[in-house]
Short mmCIF file of C-alpha atoms and ligand atoms in Angstrom, two decimals:
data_model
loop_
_atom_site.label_atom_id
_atom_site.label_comp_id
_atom_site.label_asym_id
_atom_site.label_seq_id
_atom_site.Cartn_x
_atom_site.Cartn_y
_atom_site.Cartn_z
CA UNK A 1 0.00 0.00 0.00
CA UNK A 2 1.91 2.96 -1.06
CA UNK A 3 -0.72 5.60 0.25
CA UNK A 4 0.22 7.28 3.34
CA UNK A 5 -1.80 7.69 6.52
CA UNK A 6 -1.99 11.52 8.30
CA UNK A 7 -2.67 10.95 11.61
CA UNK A 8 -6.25 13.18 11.05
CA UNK A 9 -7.24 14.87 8.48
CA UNK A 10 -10.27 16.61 6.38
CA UNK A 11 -13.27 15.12 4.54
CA UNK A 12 -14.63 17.32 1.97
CA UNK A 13 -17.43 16.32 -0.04
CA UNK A 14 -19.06 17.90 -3.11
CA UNK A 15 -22.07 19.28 -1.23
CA UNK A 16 -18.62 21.56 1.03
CA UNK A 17 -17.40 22.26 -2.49
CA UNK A 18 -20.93 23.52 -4.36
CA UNK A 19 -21.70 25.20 -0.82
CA UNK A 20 -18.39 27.21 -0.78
CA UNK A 21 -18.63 28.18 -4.64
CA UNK A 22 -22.32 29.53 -4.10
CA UNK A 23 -20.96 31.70 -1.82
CA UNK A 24 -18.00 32.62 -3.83
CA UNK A 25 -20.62 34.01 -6.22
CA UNK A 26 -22.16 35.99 -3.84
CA UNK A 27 -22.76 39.41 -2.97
CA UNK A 28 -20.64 38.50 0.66
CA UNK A 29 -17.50 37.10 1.19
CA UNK A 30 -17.53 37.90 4.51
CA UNK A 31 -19.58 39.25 7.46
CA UNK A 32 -22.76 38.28 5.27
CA UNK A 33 -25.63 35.73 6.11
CA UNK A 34 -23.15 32.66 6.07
CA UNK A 35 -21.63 33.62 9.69
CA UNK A 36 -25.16 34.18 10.98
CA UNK A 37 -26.48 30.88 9.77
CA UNK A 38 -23.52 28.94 11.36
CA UNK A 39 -23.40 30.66 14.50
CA UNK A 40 -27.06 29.96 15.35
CA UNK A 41 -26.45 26.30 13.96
CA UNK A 42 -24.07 25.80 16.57
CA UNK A 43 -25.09 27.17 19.71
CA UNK A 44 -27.97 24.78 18.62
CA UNK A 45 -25.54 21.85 17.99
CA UNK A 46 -24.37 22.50 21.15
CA UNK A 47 -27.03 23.49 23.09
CA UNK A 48 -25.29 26.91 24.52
CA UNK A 49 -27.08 30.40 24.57
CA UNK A 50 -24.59 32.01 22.51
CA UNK A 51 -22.37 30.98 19.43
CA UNK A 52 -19.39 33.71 18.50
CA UNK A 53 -17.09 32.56 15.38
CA UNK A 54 -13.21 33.51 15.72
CA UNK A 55 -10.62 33.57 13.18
CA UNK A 56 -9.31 30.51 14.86
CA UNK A 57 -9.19 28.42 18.27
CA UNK A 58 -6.25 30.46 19.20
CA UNK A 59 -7.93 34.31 18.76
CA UNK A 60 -10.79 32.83 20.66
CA UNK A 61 -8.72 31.65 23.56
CA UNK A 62 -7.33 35.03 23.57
CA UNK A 63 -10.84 36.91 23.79
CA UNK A 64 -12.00 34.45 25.86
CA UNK A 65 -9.45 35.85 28.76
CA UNK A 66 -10.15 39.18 27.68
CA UNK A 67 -14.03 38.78 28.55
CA UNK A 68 -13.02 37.35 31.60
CA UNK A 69 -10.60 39.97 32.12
CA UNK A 70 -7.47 38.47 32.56
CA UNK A 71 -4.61 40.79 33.41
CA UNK A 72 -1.07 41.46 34.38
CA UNK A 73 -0.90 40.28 38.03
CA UNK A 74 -3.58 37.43 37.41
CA UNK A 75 -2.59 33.32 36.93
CA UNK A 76 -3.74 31.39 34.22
CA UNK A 77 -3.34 27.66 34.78
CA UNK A 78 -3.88 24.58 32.47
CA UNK A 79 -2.18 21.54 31.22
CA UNK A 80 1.48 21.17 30.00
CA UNK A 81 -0.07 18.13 27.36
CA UNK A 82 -1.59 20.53 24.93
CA UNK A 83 -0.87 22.48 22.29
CA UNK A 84 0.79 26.00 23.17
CA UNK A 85 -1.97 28.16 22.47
CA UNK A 86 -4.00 26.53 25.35
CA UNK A 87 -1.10 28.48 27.80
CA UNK A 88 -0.48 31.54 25.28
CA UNK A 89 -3.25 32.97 25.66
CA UNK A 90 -2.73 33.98 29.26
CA UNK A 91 0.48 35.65 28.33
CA UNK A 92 -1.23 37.52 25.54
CA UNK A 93 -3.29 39.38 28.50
CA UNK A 94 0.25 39.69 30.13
CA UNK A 95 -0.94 37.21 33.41
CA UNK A 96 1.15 34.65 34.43
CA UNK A 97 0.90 30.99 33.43
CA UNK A 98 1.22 27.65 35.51
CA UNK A 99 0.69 24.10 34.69
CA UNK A 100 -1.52 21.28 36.81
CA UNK A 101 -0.19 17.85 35.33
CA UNK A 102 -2.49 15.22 33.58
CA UNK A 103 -3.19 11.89 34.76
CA UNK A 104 -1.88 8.92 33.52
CA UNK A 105 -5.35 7.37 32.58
CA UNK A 106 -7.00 9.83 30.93
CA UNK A 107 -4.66 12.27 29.41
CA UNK A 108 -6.78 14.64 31.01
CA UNK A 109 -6.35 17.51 34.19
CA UNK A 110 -5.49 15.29 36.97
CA UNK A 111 -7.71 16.65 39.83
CA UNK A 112 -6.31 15.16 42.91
CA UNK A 113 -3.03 17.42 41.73
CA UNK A 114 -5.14 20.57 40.99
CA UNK A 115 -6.78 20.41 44.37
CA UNK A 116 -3.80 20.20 45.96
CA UNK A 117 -2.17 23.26 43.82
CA UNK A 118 -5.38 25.32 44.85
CA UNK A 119 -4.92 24.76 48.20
CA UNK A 120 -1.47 25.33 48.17
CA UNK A 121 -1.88 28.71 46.40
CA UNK A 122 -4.63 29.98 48.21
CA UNK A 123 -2.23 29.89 51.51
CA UNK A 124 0.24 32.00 48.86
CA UNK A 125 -2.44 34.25 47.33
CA UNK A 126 -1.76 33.41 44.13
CA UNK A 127 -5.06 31.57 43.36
CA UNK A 128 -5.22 31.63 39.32
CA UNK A 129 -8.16 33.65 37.87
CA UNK A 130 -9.08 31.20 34.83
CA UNK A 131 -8.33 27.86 34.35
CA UNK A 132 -8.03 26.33 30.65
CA UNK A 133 -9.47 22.69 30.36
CA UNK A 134 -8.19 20.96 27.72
CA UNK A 135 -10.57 18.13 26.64
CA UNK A 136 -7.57 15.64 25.53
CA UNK A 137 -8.44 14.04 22.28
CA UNK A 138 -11.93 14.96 22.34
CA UNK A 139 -12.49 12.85 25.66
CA UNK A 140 -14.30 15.65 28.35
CA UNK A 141 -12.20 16.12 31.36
CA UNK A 142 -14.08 15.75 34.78
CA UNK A 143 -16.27 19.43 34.64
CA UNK A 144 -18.30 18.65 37.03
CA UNK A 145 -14.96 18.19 39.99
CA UNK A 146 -13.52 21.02 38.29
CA UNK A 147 -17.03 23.33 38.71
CA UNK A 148 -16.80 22.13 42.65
CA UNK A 149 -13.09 23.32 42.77
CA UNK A 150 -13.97 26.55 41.20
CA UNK A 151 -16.79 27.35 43.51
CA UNK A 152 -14.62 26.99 46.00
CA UNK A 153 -11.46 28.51 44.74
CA UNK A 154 -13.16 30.95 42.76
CA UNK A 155 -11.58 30.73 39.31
CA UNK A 156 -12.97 30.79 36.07
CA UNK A 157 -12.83 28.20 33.51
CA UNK A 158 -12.23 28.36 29.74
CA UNK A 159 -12.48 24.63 28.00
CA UNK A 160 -10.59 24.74 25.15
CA UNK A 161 -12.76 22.28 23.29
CA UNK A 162 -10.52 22.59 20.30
CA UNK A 163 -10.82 18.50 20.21
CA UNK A 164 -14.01 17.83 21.07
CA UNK A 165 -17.17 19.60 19.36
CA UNK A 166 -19.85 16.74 19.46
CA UNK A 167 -18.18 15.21 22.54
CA UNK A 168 -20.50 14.77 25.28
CA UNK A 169 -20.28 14.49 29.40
CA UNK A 170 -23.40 13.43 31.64
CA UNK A 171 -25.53 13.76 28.17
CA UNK A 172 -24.80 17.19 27.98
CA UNK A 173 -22.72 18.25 24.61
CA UNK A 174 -19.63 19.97 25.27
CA UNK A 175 -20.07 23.37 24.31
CA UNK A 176 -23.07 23.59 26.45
CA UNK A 177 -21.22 25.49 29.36
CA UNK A 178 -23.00 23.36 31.51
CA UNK A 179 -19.93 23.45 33.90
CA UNK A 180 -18.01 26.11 32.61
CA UNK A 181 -18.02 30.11 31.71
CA UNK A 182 -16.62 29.83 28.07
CA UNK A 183 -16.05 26.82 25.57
CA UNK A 184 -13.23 27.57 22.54
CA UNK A 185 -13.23 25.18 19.34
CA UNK A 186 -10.90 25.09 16.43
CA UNK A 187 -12.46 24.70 12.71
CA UNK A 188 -8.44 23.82 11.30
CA UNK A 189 -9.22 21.30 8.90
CA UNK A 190 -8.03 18.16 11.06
CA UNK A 191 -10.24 19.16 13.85
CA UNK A 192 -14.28 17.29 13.87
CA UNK A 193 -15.36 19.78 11.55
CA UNK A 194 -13.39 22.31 9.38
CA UNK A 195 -13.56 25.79 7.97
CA UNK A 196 -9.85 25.82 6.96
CA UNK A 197 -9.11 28.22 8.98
CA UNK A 198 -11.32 28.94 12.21
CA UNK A 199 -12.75 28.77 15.76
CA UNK A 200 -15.81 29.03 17.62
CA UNK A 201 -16.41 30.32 20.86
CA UNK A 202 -19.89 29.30 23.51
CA UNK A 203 -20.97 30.61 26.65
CA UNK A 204 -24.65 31.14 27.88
CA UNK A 205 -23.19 34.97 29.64
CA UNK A 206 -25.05 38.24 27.57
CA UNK A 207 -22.49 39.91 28.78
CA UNK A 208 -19.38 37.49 28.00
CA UNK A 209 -21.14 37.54 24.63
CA UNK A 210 -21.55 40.88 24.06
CA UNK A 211 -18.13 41.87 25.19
CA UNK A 212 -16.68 39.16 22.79
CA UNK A 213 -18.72 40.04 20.13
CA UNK A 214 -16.99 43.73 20.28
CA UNK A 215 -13.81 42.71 21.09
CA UNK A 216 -13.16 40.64 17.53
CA UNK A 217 -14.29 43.37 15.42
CA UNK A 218 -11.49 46.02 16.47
CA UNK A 219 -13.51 47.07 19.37
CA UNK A 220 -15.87 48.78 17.24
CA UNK A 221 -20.17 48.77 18.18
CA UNK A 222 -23.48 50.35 16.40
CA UNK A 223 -25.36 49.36 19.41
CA UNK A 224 -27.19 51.82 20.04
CA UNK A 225 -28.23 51.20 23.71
CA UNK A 226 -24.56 51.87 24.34
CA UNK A 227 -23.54 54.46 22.08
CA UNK A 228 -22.30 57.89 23.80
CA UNK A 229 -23.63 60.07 20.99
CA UNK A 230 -27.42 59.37 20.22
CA UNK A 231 -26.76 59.04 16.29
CA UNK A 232 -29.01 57.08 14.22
CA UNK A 233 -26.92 57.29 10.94
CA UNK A 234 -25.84 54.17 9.84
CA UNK A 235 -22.16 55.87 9.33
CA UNK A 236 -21.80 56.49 13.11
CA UNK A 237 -20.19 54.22 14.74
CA UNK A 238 -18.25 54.02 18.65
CA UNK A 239 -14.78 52.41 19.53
CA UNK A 240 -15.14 51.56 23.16
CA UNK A 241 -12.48 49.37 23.59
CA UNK A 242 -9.03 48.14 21.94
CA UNK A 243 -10.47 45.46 19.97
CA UNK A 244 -9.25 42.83 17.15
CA UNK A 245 -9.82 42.05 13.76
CA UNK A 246 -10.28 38.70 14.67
CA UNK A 247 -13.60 37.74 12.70
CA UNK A 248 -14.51 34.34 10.59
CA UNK A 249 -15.45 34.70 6.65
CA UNK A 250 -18.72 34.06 4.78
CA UNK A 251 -16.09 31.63 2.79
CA UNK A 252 -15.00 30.29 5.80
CA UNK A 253 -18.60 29.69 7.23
CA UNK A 254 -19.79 28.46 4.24
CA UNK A 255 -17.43 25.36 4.45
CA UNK A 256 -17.79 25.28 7.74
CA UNK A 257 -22.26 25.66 7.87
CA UNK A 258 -22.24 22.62 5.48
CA UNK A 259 -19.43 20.63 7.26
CA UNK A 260 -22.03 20.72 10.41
CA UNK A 261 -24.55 18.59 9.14
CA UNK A 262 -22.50 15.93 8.83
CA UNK A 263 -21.40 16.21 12.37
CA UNK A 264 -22.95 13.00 13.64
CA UNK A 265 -21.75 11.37 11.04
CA UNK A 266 -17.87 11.99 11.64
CA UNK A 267 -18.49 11.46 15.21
CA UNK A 268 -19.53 7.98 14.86
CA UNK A 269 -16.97 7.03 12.05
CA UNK A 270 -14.10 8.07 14.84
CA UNK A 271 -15.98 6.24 17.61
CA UNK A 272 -15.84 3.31 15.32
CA UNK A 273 -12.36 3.32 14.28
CA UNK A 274 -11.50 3.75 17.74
CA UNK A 275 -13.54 0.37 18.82
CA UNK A 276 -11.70 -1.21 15.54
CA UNK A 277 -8.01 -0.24 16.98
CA UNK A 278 -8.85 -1.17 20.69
CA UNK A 279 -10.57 -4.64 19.59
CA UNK A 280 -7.76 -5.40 17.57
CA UNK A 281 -4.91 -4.87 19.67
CA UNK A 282 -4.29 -6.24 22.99
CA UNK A 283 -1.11 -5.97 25.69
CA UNK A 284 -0.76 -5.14 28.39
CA UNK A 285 2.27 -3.01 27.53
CA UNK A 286 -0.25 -0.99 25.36
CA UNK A 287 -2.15 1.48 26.94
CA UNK A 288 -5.29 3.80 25.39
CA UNK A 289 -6.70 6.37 26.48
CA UNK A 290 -8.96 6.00 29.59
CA UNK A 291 -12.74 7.61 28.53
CA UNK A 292 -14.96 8.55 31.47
CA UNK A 293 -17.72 6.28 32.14
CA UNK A 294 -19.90 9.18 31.84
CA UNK A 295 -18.58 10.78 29.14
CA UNK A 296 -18.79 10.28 24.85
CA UNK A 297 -15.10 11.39 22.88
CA UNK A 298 -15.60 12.89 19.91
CA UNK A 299 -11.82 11.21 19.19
CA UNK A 300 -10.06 13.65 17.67
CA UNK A 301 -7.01 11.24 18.51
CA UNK A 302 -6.31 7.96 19.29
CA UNK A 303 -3.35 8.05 21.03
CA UNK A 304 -1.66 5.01 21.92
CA UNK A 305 1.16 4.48 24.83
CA UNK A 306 4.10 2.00 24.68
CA UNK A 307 5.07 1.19 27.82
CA UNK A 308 7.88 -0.46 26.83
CA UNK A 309 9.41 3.03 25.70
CA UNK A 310 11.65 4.34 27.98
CA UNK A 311 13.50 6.62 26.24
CA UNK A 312 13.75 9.36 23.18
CA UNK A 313 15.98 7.88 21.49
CA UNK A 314 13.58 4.38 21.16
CA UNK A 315 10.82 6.85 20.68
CA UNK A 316 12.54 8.43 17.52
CA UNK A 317 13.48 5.10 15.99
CA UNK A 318 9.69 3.73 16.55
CA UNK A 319 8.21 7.36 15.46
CA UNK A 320 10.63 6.89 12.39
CA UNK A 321 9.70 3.49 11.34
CA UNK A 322 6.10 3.91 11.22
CA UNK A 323 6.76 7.10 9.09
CA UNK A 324 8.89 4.71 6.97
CA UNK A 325 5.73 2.64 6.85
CA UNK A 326 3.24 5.39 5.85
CA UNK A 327 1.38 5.57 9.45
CA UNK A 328 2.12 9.26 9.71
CA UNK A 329 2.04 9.07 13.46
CA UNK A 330 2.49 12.13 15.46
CA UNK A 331 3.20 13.63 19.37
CA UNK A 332 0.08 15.40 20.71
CA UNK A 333 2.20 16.72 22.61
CA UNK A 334 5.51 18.03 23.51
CA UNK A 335 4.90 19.37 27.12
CA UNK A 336 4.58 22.93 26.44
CA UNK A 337 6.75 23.94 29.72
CA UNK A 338 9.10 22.35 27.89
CA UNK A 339 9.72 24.64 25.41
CA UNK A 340 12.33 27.08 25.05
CA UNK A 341 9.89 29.78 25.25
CA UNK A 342 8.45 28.30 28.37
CA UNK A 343 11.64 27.28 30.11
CA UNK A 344 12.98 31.16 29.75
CA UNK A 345 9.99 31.93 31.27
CA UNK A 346 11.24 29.57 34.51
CA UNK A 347 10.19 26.08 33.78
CA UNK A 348 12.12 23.28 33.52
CA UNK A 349 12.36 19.36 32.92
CA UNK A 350 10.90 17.27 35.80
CA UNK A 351 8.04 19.80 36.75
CA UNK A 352 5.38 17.65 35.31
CA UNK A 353 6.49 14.07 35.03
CA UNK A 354 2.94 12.90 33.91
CA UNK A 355 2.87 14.60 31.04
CA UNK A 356 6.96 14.10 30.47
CA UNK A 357 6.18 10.60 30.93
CA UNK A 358 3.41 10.78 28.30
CA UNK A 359 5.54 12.12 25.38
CA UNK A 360 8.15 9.44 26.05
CA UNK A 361 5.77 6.92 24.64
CA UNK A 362 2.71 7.95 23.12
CA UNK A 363 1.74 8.25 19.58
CA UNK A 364 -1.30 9.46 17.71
CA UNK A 365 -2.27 6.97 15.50
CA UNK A 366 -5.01 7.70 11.95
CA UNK A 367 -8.00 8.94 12.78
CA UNK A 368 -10.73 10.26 10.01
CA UNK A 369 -13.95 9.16 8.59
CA UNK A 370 -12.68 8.07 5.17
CA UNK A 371 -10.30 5.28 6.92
CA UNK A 372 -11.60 2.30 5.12
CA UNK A 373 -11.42 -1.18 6.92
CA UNK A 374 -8.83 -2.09 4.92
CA UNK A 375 -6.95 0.34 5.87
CA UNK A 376 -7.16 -0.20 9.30
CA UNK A 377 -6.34 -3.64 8.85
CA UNK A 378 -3.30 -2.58 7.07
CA UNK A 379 -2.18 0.03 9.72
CA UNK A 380 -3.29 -2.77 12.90
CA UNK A 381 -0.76 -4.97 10.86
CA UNK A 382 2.24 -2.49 11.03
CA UNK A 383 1.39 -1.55 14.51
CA UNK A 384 1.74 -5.29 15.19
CA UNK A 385 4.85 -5.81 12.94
CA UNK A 386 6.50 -2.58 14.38
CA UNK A 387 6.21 -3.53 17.93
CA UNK A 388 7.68 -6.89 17.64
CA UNK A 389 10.76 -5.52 15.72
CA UNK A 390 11.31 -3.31 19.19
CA UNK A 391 9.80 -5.06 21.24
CA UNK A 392 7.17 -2.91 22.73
CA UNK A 393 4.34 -5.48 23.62
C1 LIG B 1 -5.74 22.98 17.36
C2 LIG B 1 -5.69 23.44 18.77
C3 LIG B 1 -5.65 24.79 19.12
C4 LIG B 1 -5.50 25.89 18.12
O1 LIG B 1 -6.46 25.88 17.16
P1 LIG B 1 -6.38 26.91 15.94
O2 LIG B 1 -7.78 26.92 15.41
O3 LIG B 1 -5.40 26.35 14.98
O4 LIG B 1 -5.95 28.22 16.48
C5 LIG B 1 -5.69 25.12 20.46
N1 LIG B 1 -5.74 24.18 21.41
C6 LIG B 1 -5.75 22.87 21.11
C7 LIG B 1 -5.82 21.88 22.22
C8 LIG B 1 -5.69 22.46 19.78
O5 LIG B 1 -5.66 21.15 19.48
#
């Protein structure tokens, strides 16, 4: 088989395509009827209030502290195993960032640790202000412990969802806020869904939404309620704030609006590819992800741990050979304390030896709709051949 396996990856169909040219001939490329549509498609999808649509995942982490007003002074706290923009945006609003480590299980916020690390920095007064959940792989974290915490502790919390839009905890779809103040997705096209480029952001606040709402469009508002100088011209408008242009296209949406009815659909092709993989490969020195009894993934991922790695080096000749082989596995993810950035900023290796543990040995393995059985039976076969050539099972 000389095709090559991304570890995730688009499906476009012709309905995307004829959906995306319509719109192409069309009076809007953006800021037109498309956004509208999509926005009030998802909130629906999700079952929040309020739907906002970002230029990506990242920009709506970003206004996502900025509603909640995260400043210089303030802590922002989430995982090391995610990608960098889940911590960046803290130090876009100039606060200070800290890590909680995962657990070994479920890839997820460990919460026995962040307990511990609340109670330990309320004594210090330096409780953070928001806390980013990362829903690993499109399997929810534990909300509902976290929501206790943060009644307690009195911090906000941002899921960055970027994994898992039509992921579900206690029946309720993430996205729904049902535990949190503000959920952030990414559209990039090997998220669930894709725009190309793109994010959404969910919260059932007015005023989160409202604030948002100005904040991604340079600041700028012709609400009248809140303009300073009764104007009705449509010319007159008010900055109030330092805003962004950090708004989603027509072009965009129009991918993206048609992409959403088949939502379902990609969510049960991963579950089932996921159920293929785990039925089909069995050792105990091969660990998956653990899911919440409670909870539905919307498997972004499926990551897969070798226990029998113990080192980078094995991990680079392993990671090299499947490449070899056309599995084009991946790292989801380099602990993000470890990078240089992060370690000028103060942090260093052995901080968070969950998560340093996890990139030792884990791999994400293909993941998409389109994966045919064949497929899988060829990639099963590798994994198979691969791990008795080093010995990992
Ligand atoms: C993809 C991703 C992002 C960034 O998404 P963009 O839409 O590319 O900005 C942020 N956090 C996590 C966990 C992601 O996987």
């Amino acid at each position: 088989m000389k095709k090559s396996f991304p570890y995730s990856r688009q499906y476009i169909n012709n309905k995307d395509i004829q959906k995306v040219i319509k719109v192409l001939k069309s009076d809007y490329l953006t800021q037109g009827p498309e956004v509208k549509k999509f926005e009030s498609k998802f909130k629906d999808k999700v079952n929040s209030k309020y739907a906002i649509s970002a230029s990506s995942a990242t920009s709506g982490l970003h206004l996502a502290c900025l509603a909640l007003k995260l400043n210089k002074g303030d802590f922002l706290w989430t995982v090391p195993n995610s990608f960098v923009a889940s911590a960046n945006c803290g130090l876009y609003c100039n606060a200070e960032i800290d890590f909680v480590d995962i657990d070994n299980e479920t890839f997820n916020i460990d919460i026995k640790l962040l307990k511990n690390k609340l109670y330990k920095a309320k004594k210090k007064k330096k409780l953070p202000k928001i806390l980013v959940v990362v829903h690993m792989g499109g399997s929810p974290a534990d909300l509902q412990s976290i929501k206790k915490l943060s009644n307690t502790y009195k911090f906000k919390i941002i899921e960055d969802a970027s994994h898992a839009l039509g992921a579900k905890l206690n029946n309720f779809p993430v996205g729904s806020c049902k535990w949190s103040d503000i959920a952030v997705f990414s559209l990039h096209p090997v998220k669930i869904i894709t725009s190309a480029e793109g994010g959404m952001i969910t919260t059932n606040s007015k005023e989160i939404f409202k604030k948002i709402s100005i904040l991604k469009n340079h600041g700028i508002t012709r609400d009248k309620k809140i303009l300073k100088k009764k104007i009705d011209d449509f010319w007159y408008y008010e900055q109030k704030m330092l805003g962004y242009n950090y708004r989603l296209s027509d072009l965009n949406c129009s991918l993206a609006n048609s992409q959403i009815d088949r939502l379902n659909f990609f969510v049960k092709k991963r579950n089932r590819i996921a159920k293929f993989y785990i039925n089909k490969l069995n050792s105990i020195n091969l660990k998956f992800q653990k899911i919440l009894s409670n909870s539905f993934s919307s498997y972004h991922l499926f990551i897969i741990q070798f226990n029998k790695i113990n080192s980078k080096k094995k991990y680079s000749k392993v990671f090299n050979e499947f490449r070899k082989n056309n599995i084009m596995v991946n790292l989801h993810y380099l602990p993000i304390h470890l990078q240089p950035y992060y370690r000028k900023l103060g942090f260093s290796t052995g901080q968070f030896k969950n998560s340093e543990s996890y990139a030792l040995r884990s791999f994400s393995f293909p993941i998409y709709p389109q994966l045919k059985n064949s497929e899988l039976n060829f990639i099963v076969k590798k994994i198979n051949k691969i791990s008795e050539k080093y010995d990992l099972l």
